[in-house]
Short mmCIF file of C-alpha atoms and ligand atoms in Angstrom, two decimals:
data_model
loop_
_atom_site.label_atom_id
_atom_site.label_comp_id
_atom_site.label_asym_id
_atom_site.label_seq_id
_atom_site.Cartn_x
_atom_site.Cartn_y
_atom_site.Cartn_z
CA MET A 1 120.84 21.99 60.31
CA PRO A 2 124.59 22.57 59.85
CA HIS A 3 123.92 26.28 60.30
CA LEU A 4 121.93 25.77 63.49
CA LEU A 5 124.61 27.16 65.80
CA ALA A 6 125.31 30.16 63.57
CA HIS A 7 121.58 30.88 63.44
CA MET A 8 121.32 30.54 67.22
CA ARG A 9 124.03 33.16 67.65
CA GLU A 10 122.22 35.43 65.19
CA ASP A 11 118.91 34.91 67.03
CA ILE A 12 120.47 35.85 70.37
CA ALA A 13 121.96 39.00 68.85
CA THR A 14 118.50 39.82 67.40
CA VAL A 15 116.86 39.66 70.83
CA LEU A 16 119.56 41.85 72.36
CA ASP A 17 118.94 44.30 69.55
CA ARG A 18 115.11 44.33 69.70
CA ASP A 19 114.28 43.87 73.38
CA PRO A 20 115.47 46.65 75.68
CA ALA A 21 114.83 44.31 78.64
CA ALA A 22 117.46 41.80 77.47
CA ARG A 23 120.76 42.25 79.33
CA SER A 24 123.16 39.50 78.34
CA ARG A 25 123.61 36.69 75.82
CA LEU A 26 123.37 34.13 78.64
CA GLU A 27 120.10 35.62 79.88
CA VAL A 28 118.66 35.50 76.35
CA PHE A 29 119.86 31.93 75.84
CA LEU A 30 118.30 30.73 79.10
CA CYS A 31 115.18 32.84 79.52
CA TYR A 32 113.59 33.57 76.13
CA SER A 33 111.08 30.82 75.45
CA GLY A 34 110.18 32.46 72.11
CA LEU A 35 113.71 31.68 70.97
CA HIS A 36 113.50 28.14 72.31
CA ALA A 37 110.29 27.70 70.29
CA VAL A 38 112.02 28.89 67.11
CA TRP A 39 115.01 26.61 67.73
CA PHE A 40 112.74 23.61 68.32
CA HIS A 41 110.92 24.53 65.12
CA ARG A 42 114.12 24.54 63.06
CA ILE A 43 114.72 20.91 64.07
CA ASN A 44 111.06 19.96 63.59
CA HIS A 45 110.89 21.62 60.16
CA TRP A 46 114.04 19.76 59.12
CA LEU A 47 112.39 16.47 60.16
CA TRP A 48 109.14 17.46 58.43
CA ASN A 49 110.96 18.13 55.16
CA ARG A 50 112.47 14.64 55.42
CA LYS A 51 108.93 13.22 55.69
CA LEU A 52 109.33 12.27 59.37
CA PHE A 53 105.90 13.78 59.90
CA LEU A 54 104.88 12.06 63.12
CA THR A 55 108.24 12.65 64.84
CA ALA A 56 108.13 16.31 63.81
CA ARG A 57 104.54 16.69 65.04
CA PHE A 58 105.30 14.94 68.32
CA LEU A 59 108.35 17.13 68.98
CA SER A 60 106.36 20.24 68.11
CA GLN A 61 103.91 19.25 70.86
CA VAL A 62 106.81 18.78 73.28
CA ALA A 63 107.99 22.27 72.28
CA ARG A 64 104.48 23.57 72.89
CA LEU A 65 104.49 22.09 76.39
CA LEU A 66 107.84 23.71 77.17
CA THR A 67 107.38 27.08 75.49
CA SER A 68 103.59 27.68 75.31
CA THR A 69 104.03 28.36 71.61
CA GLU A 70 102.56 26.07 68.98
CA ILE A 71 104.36 26.15 65.66
CA HIS A 72 103.34 23.54 63.12
CA PRO A 73 106.50 21.85 61.79
CA GLY A 74 105.39 22.57 58.20
CA ALA A 75 105.45 26.36 58.72
CA GLN A 76 108.26 28.22 56.93
CA LEU A 77 109.96 30.72 59.21
CA GLY A 78 112.55 33.25 58.06
CA ARG A 79 115.70 34.37 59.83
CA ARG A 80 115.85 36.52 62.95
CA LEU A 81 112.23 35.82 63.95
CA PHE A 82 111.65 37.16 67.45
CA ILE A 83 108.63 35.87 69.38
CA ASP A 84 108.50 38.13 72.43
CA HIS A 85 107.00 36.63 75.61
CA ALA A 86 105.91 33.67 73.42
CA LEU A 87 102.85 32.74 75.49
CA GLY A 88 99.88 31.59 73.40
CA VAL A 89 101.39 32.08 69.94
CA VAL A 90 100.02 29.74 67.25
CA ILE A 91 101.55 29.43 63.77
CA GLY A 92 99.67 27.21 61.30
CA GLU A 93 101.05 24.64 58.89
CA THR A 94 101.10 26.67 55.67
CA SER A 95 102.21 29.96 57.21
CA VAL A 96 105.22 31.65 55.67
CA VAL A 97 107.13 34.19 57.76
CA GLY A 98 109.81 36.40 56.20
CA ASP A 99 113.03 37.68 57.78
CA ASP A 100 113.25 40.08 60.75
CA VAL A 101 109.65 39.56 61.87
CA THR A 102 108.53 40.22 65.46
CA LEU A 103 105.50 38.52 67.01
CA TYR A 104 104.17 39.35 70.46
CA GLN A 105 102.28 37.05 72.80
CA GLY A 106 98.90 35.70 71.77
CA VAL A 107 99.44 36.09 68.02
CA THR A 108 97.68 33.60 65.75
CA LEU A 109 98.68 32.97 62.15
CA GLY A 110 95.70 30.77 61.42
CA GLY A 111 93.26 29.49 58.83
CA THR A 112 89.67 30.68 58.47
CA GLY A 113 88.46 27.10 58.62
CA LYS A 114 87.04 27.42 55.09
CA GLU A 115 90.16 26.84 52.98
CA HIS A 116 92.30 23.88 51.96
CA GLY A 117 95.88 23.80 50.70
CA LYS A 118 97.68 27.09 51.45
CA ARG A 119 95.30 28.40 54.09
CA HIS A 120 97.49 30.39 56.49
CA PRO A 121 99.02 33.84 56.06
CA THR A 122 102.29 34.95 54.52
CA LEU A 123 104.17 37.67 56.38
CA LEU A 124 106.84 39.44 54.34
CA ASP A 125 110.04 40.86 55.86
CA ASN A 126 110.18 43.17 58.82
CA VAL A 127 106.54 42.81 59.93
CA VAL A 128 105.60 43.45 63.58
CA VAL A 129 102.44 41.80 64.92
CA GLY A 130 101.09 43.20 68.20
CA SER A 131 99.93 41.10 71.11
CA GLY A 132 96.73 39.13 70.62
CA ALA A 133 96.45 39.93 66.91
CA LYS A 134 94.88 37.26 64.70
CA ILE A 135 95.87 37.04 61.04
CA LEU A 136 93.60 34.56 59.32
CA GLY A 137 93.50 32.93 55.89
CA ASN A 138 95.76 32.78 52.87
CA ILE A 139 96.53 36.50 52.84
CA THR A 140 99.79 38.43 52.54
CA ILE A 141 101.00 41.06 54.98
CA GLY A 142 103.43 43.32 53.09
CA SER A 143 106.96 44.23 54.17
CA ASN A 144 107.40 46.66 57.04
CA CYS A 145 103.73 46.41 58.10
CA ARG A 146 102.66 46.79 61.72
CA ILE A 147 99.58 44.99 62.97
CA GLY A 148 98.05 46.58 66.07
CA ALA A 149 97.52 44.66 69.28
CA GLY A 150 94.17 42.86 69.27
CA SER A 151 93.49 43.27 65.54
CA VAL A 152 91.83 40.61 63.42
CA VAL A 153 93.21 40.79 59.89
CA LEU A 154 91.26 39.00 57.16
CA ARG A 155 92.54 40.73 54.00
CA SER A 156 95.96 41.21 52.44
CA VAL A 157 97.78 44.36 53.45
CA PRO A 158 100.14 46.35 51.16
CA ASP A 159 103.74 47.13 52.18
CA ASP A 160 104.48 49.83 54.79
CA SER A 161 100.98 49.87 56.32
CA THR A 162 99.73 49.95 59.90
CA VAL A 163 96.53 48.03 60.54
CA VAL A 164 94.33 48.14 63.65
CA GLY A 165 90.88 46.98 64.68
CA VAL A 166 88.36 44.22 64.17
CA PRO A 167 88.16 43.67 61.28
CA GLY A 168 91.63 45.11 60.70
CA HIS A 169 91.78 48.26 58.58
CA ILE A 170 94.70 50.38 57.43
CA ILE A 171 95.18 53.58 59.45
CA LEU A 172 98.70 54.56 58.39
CA ARG A 173 100.56 54.09 55.14
CA GLU A 174 104.24 55.03 55.06
CA GLY A 175 103.67 56.80 58.37
CA LYS A 176 100.75 58.98 57.15
CA ARG A 177 97.09 58.72 58.20
CA VAL A 178 94.94 57.27 55.43
CA VAL A 179 91.29 56.97 54.51
CA ILE A 180 90.65 54.06 52.19
CA THR A 181 88.29 54.92 49.31
CA ASP A 182 88.38 51.70 47.31
CA PRO A 183 85.05 50.05 48.28
CA LYS A 184 86.72 46.62 48.18
CA GLN A 185 89.29 47.78 50.72
CA ILE A 186 87.01 49.70 53.08
CA ASN A 187 86.95 47.79 56.32
CA ASP A 188 86.62 50.69 58.65
CA PRO A 189 83.22 52.23 59.47
CA LEU A 190 84.83 55.71 59.64
CA SER A 191 86.32 55.41 56.13
CA GLU A 192 83.01 54.05 54.88
CA ALA A 193 81.08 57.01 56.31
CA LEU A 194 83.60 59.52 54.94
CA ALA A 195 83.52 57.93 51.50
CA ALA A 196 79.69 58.11 51.51
CA VAL A 197 79.74 61.81 52.54
CA ALA A 198 82.37 62.58 49.89
CA ASN A 199 80.22 60.82 47.29
CA GLU A 200 77.24 63.01 48.20
CA VAL A 201 79.32 66.21 48.13
CA HIS A 202 80.73 65.14 44.78
CA LYS A 203 77.23 64.63 43.32
CA LEU A 204 76.00 67.96 44.75
CA ARG A 205 78.98 69.81 43.22
CA GLU A 206 78.23 68.28 39.83
CA ARG A 207 74.54 69.27 40.19
CA VAL A 208 75.40 72.87 41.19
CA ARG A 209 77.69 73.13 38.16
CA GLU A 210 74.86 71.85 35.95
CA LEU A 211 72.39 74.40 37.39
CA GLU A 212 74.90 77.23 37.08
CA GLY A 213 75.61 76.17 33.53
CA THR A 214 79.34 76.06 34.23
CA GLU A 215 81.42 73.37 32.57
CA SER A 216 81.84 70.20 34.62
CA LYS A 217 85.45 69.32 35.44
CA HIS A 218 84.60 65.61 35.86
CA GLU A 219 86.83 65.41 38.90
CA PRO A 220 87.25 61.85 40.16
CA LEU A 221 85.61 60.98 43.48
CA SER A 222 88.98 60.35 45.15
CA ALA A 223 90.06 63.93 44.29
CA SER A 224 86.90 65.29 45.97
CA LEU A 225 87.57 63.20 49.04
CA GLN A 226 91.21 64.28 49.06
CA ARG A 227 90.10 67.92 49.10
CA ILE A 228 87.62 67.31 51.92
CA MET A 229 90.25 65.55 54.01
CA GLU A 230 93.07 68.03 53.44
CA ASP A 231 91.91 70.23 56.29
CA ILE A 232 92.22 67.41 58.78
CA ASP A 233 95.57 66.15 57.56
CA TYR A 234 94.41 62.79 56.22
CA GLN A 235 95.84 61.19 53.11
CA ILE A 236 93.94 59.04 50.63
C1 COA B 301 99.32 49.69 65.92
C2 COA B 301 100.52 50.36 66.56
C3 COA B 301 101.82 49.74 66.00
C4 COA B 301 100.41 51.85 66.15
O1 COA B 301 101.39 52.59 66.76
P1 COA B 301 101.63 54.14 66.30
O2 COA B 301 102.09 54.21 64.90
O3 COA B 301 102.48 54.76 67.35
O4 COA B 301 100.18 54.76 66.26
P2 COA B 301 99.40 55.61 67.38
O5 COA B 301 99.63 55.07 68.77
O6 COA B 301 99.68 57.05 67.12
O7 COA B 301 97.89 55.30 67.00
C5 COA B 301 97.29 55.77 65.82
C6 COA B 301 95.79 55.58 65.97
O8 COA B 301 95.48 54.18 66.00
C7 COA B 301 94.81 53.83 67.22
N1 COA B 301 95.37 52.56 67.66
C8 COA B 301 96.67 52.30 67.94
N2 COA B 301 96.82 51.00 68.26
C9 COA B 301 95.61 50.44 68.19
C10 COA B 301 95.13 49.13 68.42
N3 COA B 301 95.96 48.14 68.77
N4 COA B 301 93.81 48.89 68.23
C11 COA B 301 92.95 49.87 67.86
N5 COA B 301 93.36 51.16 67.63
C12 COA B 301 94.66 51.43 67.80
C13 COA B 301 95.14 54.96 68.19
O9 COA B 301 94.13 55.11 69.15
C14 COA B 301 95.22 56.14 67.25
O10 COA B 301 93.91 56.56 66.91
P3 COA B 301 93.51 58.14 66.90
O11 COA B 301 94.56 58.80 66.06
O12 COA B 301 92.15 58.14 66.30
O13 COA B 301 93.58 58.56 68.31
C15 COA B 301 100.54 50.19 68.11
O14 COA B 301 99.50 50.95 68.69
C16 COA B 301 100.39 48.73 68.55
O15 COA B 301 99.29 48.20 68.71
N6 COA B 301 101.57 48.07 68.78
C17 COA B 301 101.64 46.71 69.28
C18 COA B 301 102.47 46.72 70.54
C19 COA B 301 102.33 45.43 71.34
O16 COA B 301 101.60 44.52 71.03
N7 COA B 301 103.07 45.37 72.42
C20 COA B 301 103.09 44.22 73.28
C21 COA B 301 104.23 44.37 74.22
S1 COA B 301 104.21 43.08 75.35
#
């Protein structure tokens, strides 16, 4: 609480930095309901931590009415969070949001409805979540990840990844296109089909080697897939 004003100044500077549409500090102060929602939350979270649960919940509903953003007072939000356009954003009670995160309108950090205790996501630093994306369950979104607009993310995502789709699957890692070969991670029908084709090619190669009587190299499946994908500039 004593740092509230300093944090407000920092938040305004963050918006000026991240939103090309923002023109002045006064405009940001008056017109950015995403910021108002975060400021309300700081007060509500402070009350929540002092066990003033009902007051905190009530004020979070007032904030919801004014900003169209529902942040549970128990959620832990990092510094310089920017909720752009704000409308329809929902952040659940056990969510944890790191520093320098950007959320667009319609984002949900929610539970799956099946878990108790910590049941909402953790977003590490510098994550960007596109409009309408839903991140559900006690999963972790790694630092510097980008979640595409409209995605539904149900599994943890490693650092520096870009995820799109329903269910969300990784399409870029550290800026390069990827095909996921770990069966536990495959969430994308295209990756699944490619992995199945690569598996067949791998088996056929082994069989040809056997028939030719040449020594098998016992190349791992991922190496076969890597070779197949090289031509089309994918990375595994
Ligand atoms: C996910 C995102 C960050 C990727 O951006 P990028 O790195 O520039 O990637 P690209 O636009 O080159 O897209 C890469 C591939 O993913 C696909 N893709 C991109 N965003 C997607 C999305 N949200 N859902 C499904 N597929 C998507 C593209 O069609 C492309 O596929 P292709 O290579 O097979 O044609 C971006 O598309 C996005 O969704 N940003 C959110 C922005 C937002 O919510 N703005 C709201 C402003 S109010």
